GROMACS .gro file of C-alpha atoms in nm:
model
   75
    1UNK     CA    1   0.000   0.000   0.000
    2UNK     CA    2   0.127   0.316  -0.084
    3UNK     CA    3   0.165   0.601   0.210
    4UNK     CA    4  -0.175   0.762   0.284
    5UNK     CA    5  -0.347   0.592  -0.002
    6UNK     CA    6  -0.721   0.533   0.097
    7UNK     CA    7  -0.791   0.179   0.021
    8UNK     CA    8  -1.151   0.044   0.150
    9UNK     CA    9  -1.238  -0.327   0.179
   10UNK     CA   10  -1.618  -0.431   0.090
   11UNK     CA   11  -1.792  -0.789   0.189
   12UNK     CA   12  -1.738  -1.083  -0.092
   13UNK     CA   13  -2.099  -1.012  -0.189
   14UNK     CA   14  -2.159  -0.601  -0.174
   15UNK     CA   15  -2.182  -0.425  -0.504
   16UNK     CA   16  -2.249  -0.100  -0.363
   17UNK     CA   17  -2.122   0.103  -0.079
   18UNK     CA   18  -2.119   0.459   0.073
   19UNK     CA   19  -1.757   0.555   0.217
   20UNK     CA   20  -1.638   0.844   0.348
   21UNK     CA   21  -1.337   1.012   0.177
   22UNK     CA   22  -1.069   1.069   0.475
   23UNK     CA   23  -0.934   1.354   0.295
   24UNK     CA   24  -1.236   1.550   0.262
   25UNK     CA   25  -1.316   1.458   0.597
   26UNK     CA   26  -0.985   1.621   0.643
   27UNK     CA   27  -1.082   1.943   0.457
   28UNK     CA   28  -1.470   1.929   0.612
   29UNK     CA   29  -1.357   1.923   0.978
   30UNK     CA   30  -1.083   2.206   0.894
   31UNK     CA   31  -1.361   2.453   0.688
   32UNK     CA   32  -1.636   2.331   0.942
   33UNK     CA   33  -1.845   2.192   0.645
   34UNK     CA   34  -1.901   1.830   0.543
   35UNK     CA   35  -1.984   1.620   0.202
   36UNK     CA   36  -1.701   1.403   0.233
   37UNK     CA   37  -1.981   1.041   0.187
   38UNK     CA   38  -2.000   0.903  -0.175
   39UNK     CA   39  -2.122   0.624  -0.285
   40UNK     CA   40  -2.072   0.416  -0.576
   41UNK     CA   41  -2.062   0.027  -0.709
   42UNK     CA   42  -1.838  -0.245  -0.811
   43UNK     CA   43  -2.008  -0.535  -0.976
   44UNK     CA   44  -1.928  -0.875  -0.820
   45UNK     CA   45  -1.738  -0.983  -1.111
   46UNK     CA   46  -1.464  -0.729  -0.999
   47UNK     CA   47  -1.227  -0.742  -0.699
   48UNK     CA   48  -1.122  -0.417  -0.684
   49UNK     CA   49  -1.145  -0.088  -0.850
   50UNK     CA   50  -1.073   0.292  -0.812
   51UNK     CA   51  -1.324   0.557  -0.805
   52UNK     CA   52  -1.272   0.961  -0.725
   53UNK     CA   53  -1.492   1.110  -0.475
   54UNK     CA   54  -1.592   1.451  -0.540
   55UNK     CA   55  -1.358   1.635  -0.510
   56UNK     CA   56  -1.169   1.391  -0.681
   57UNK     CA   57  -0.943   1.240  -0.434
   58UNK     CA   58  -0.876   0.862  -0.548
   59UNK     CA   59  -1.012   0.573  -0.287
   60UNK     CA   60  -0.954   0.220  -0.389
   61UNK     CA   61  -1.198  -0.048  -0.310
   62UNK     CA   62  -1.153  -0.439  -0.284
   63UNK     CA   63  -1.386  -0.687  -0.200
   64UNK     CA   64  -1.337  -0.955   0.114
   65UNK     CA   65  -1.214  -1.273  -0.042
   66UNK     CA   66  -1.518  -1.536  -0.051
   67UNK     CA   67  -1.498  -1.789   0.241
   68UNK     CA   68  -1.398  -2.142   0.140
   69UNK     CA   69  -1.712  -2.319   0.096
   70UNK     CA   70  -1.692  -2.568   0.345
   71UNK     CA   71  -1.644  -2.297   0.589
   72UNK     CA   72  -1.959  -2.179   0.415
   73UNK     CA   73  -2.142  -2.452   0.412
   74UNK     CA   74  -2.033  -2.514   0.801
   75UNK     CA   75  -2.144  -2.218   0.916
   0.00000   0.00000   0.00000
């Protein structure tokens, strides 16, 4: 991982989320405002991606690893 890059892990089966971006939670605390929530999807066929927020600071998302299905089926 590269120094303060914002990476954000999602469940094995999500394929949306709202995050908050730490950076503009950075700038919202500092000008008193906020905003700093987006949301946005990653279809299950994907492990990862990288999306901007608003402002357009980069966040990175990966998905969970799926459990080994015995652990699955276990459970």
């Amino acid at each position: 991982m590269i120094p303060g890059e914002q990476v954000v892990t999602i469940g094995a089966t999500a394929d949306s989320f709202t995050i908050v971006c730490d950076r503009c939670a950075e700038l919202d605390a500092a000008e008193g405002s906020s905003g700093s929530t987006f949301a946005g999807r990653l279809d299950l066929d994907l492990d990862r991606g990288t999306f901007l927020c608003r402002r357009g600071h980069s966040v990175r998302i990966e998905r969970r690893e799926q459990p080994p299905a015995a652990a699955t089926e276990a459970a």
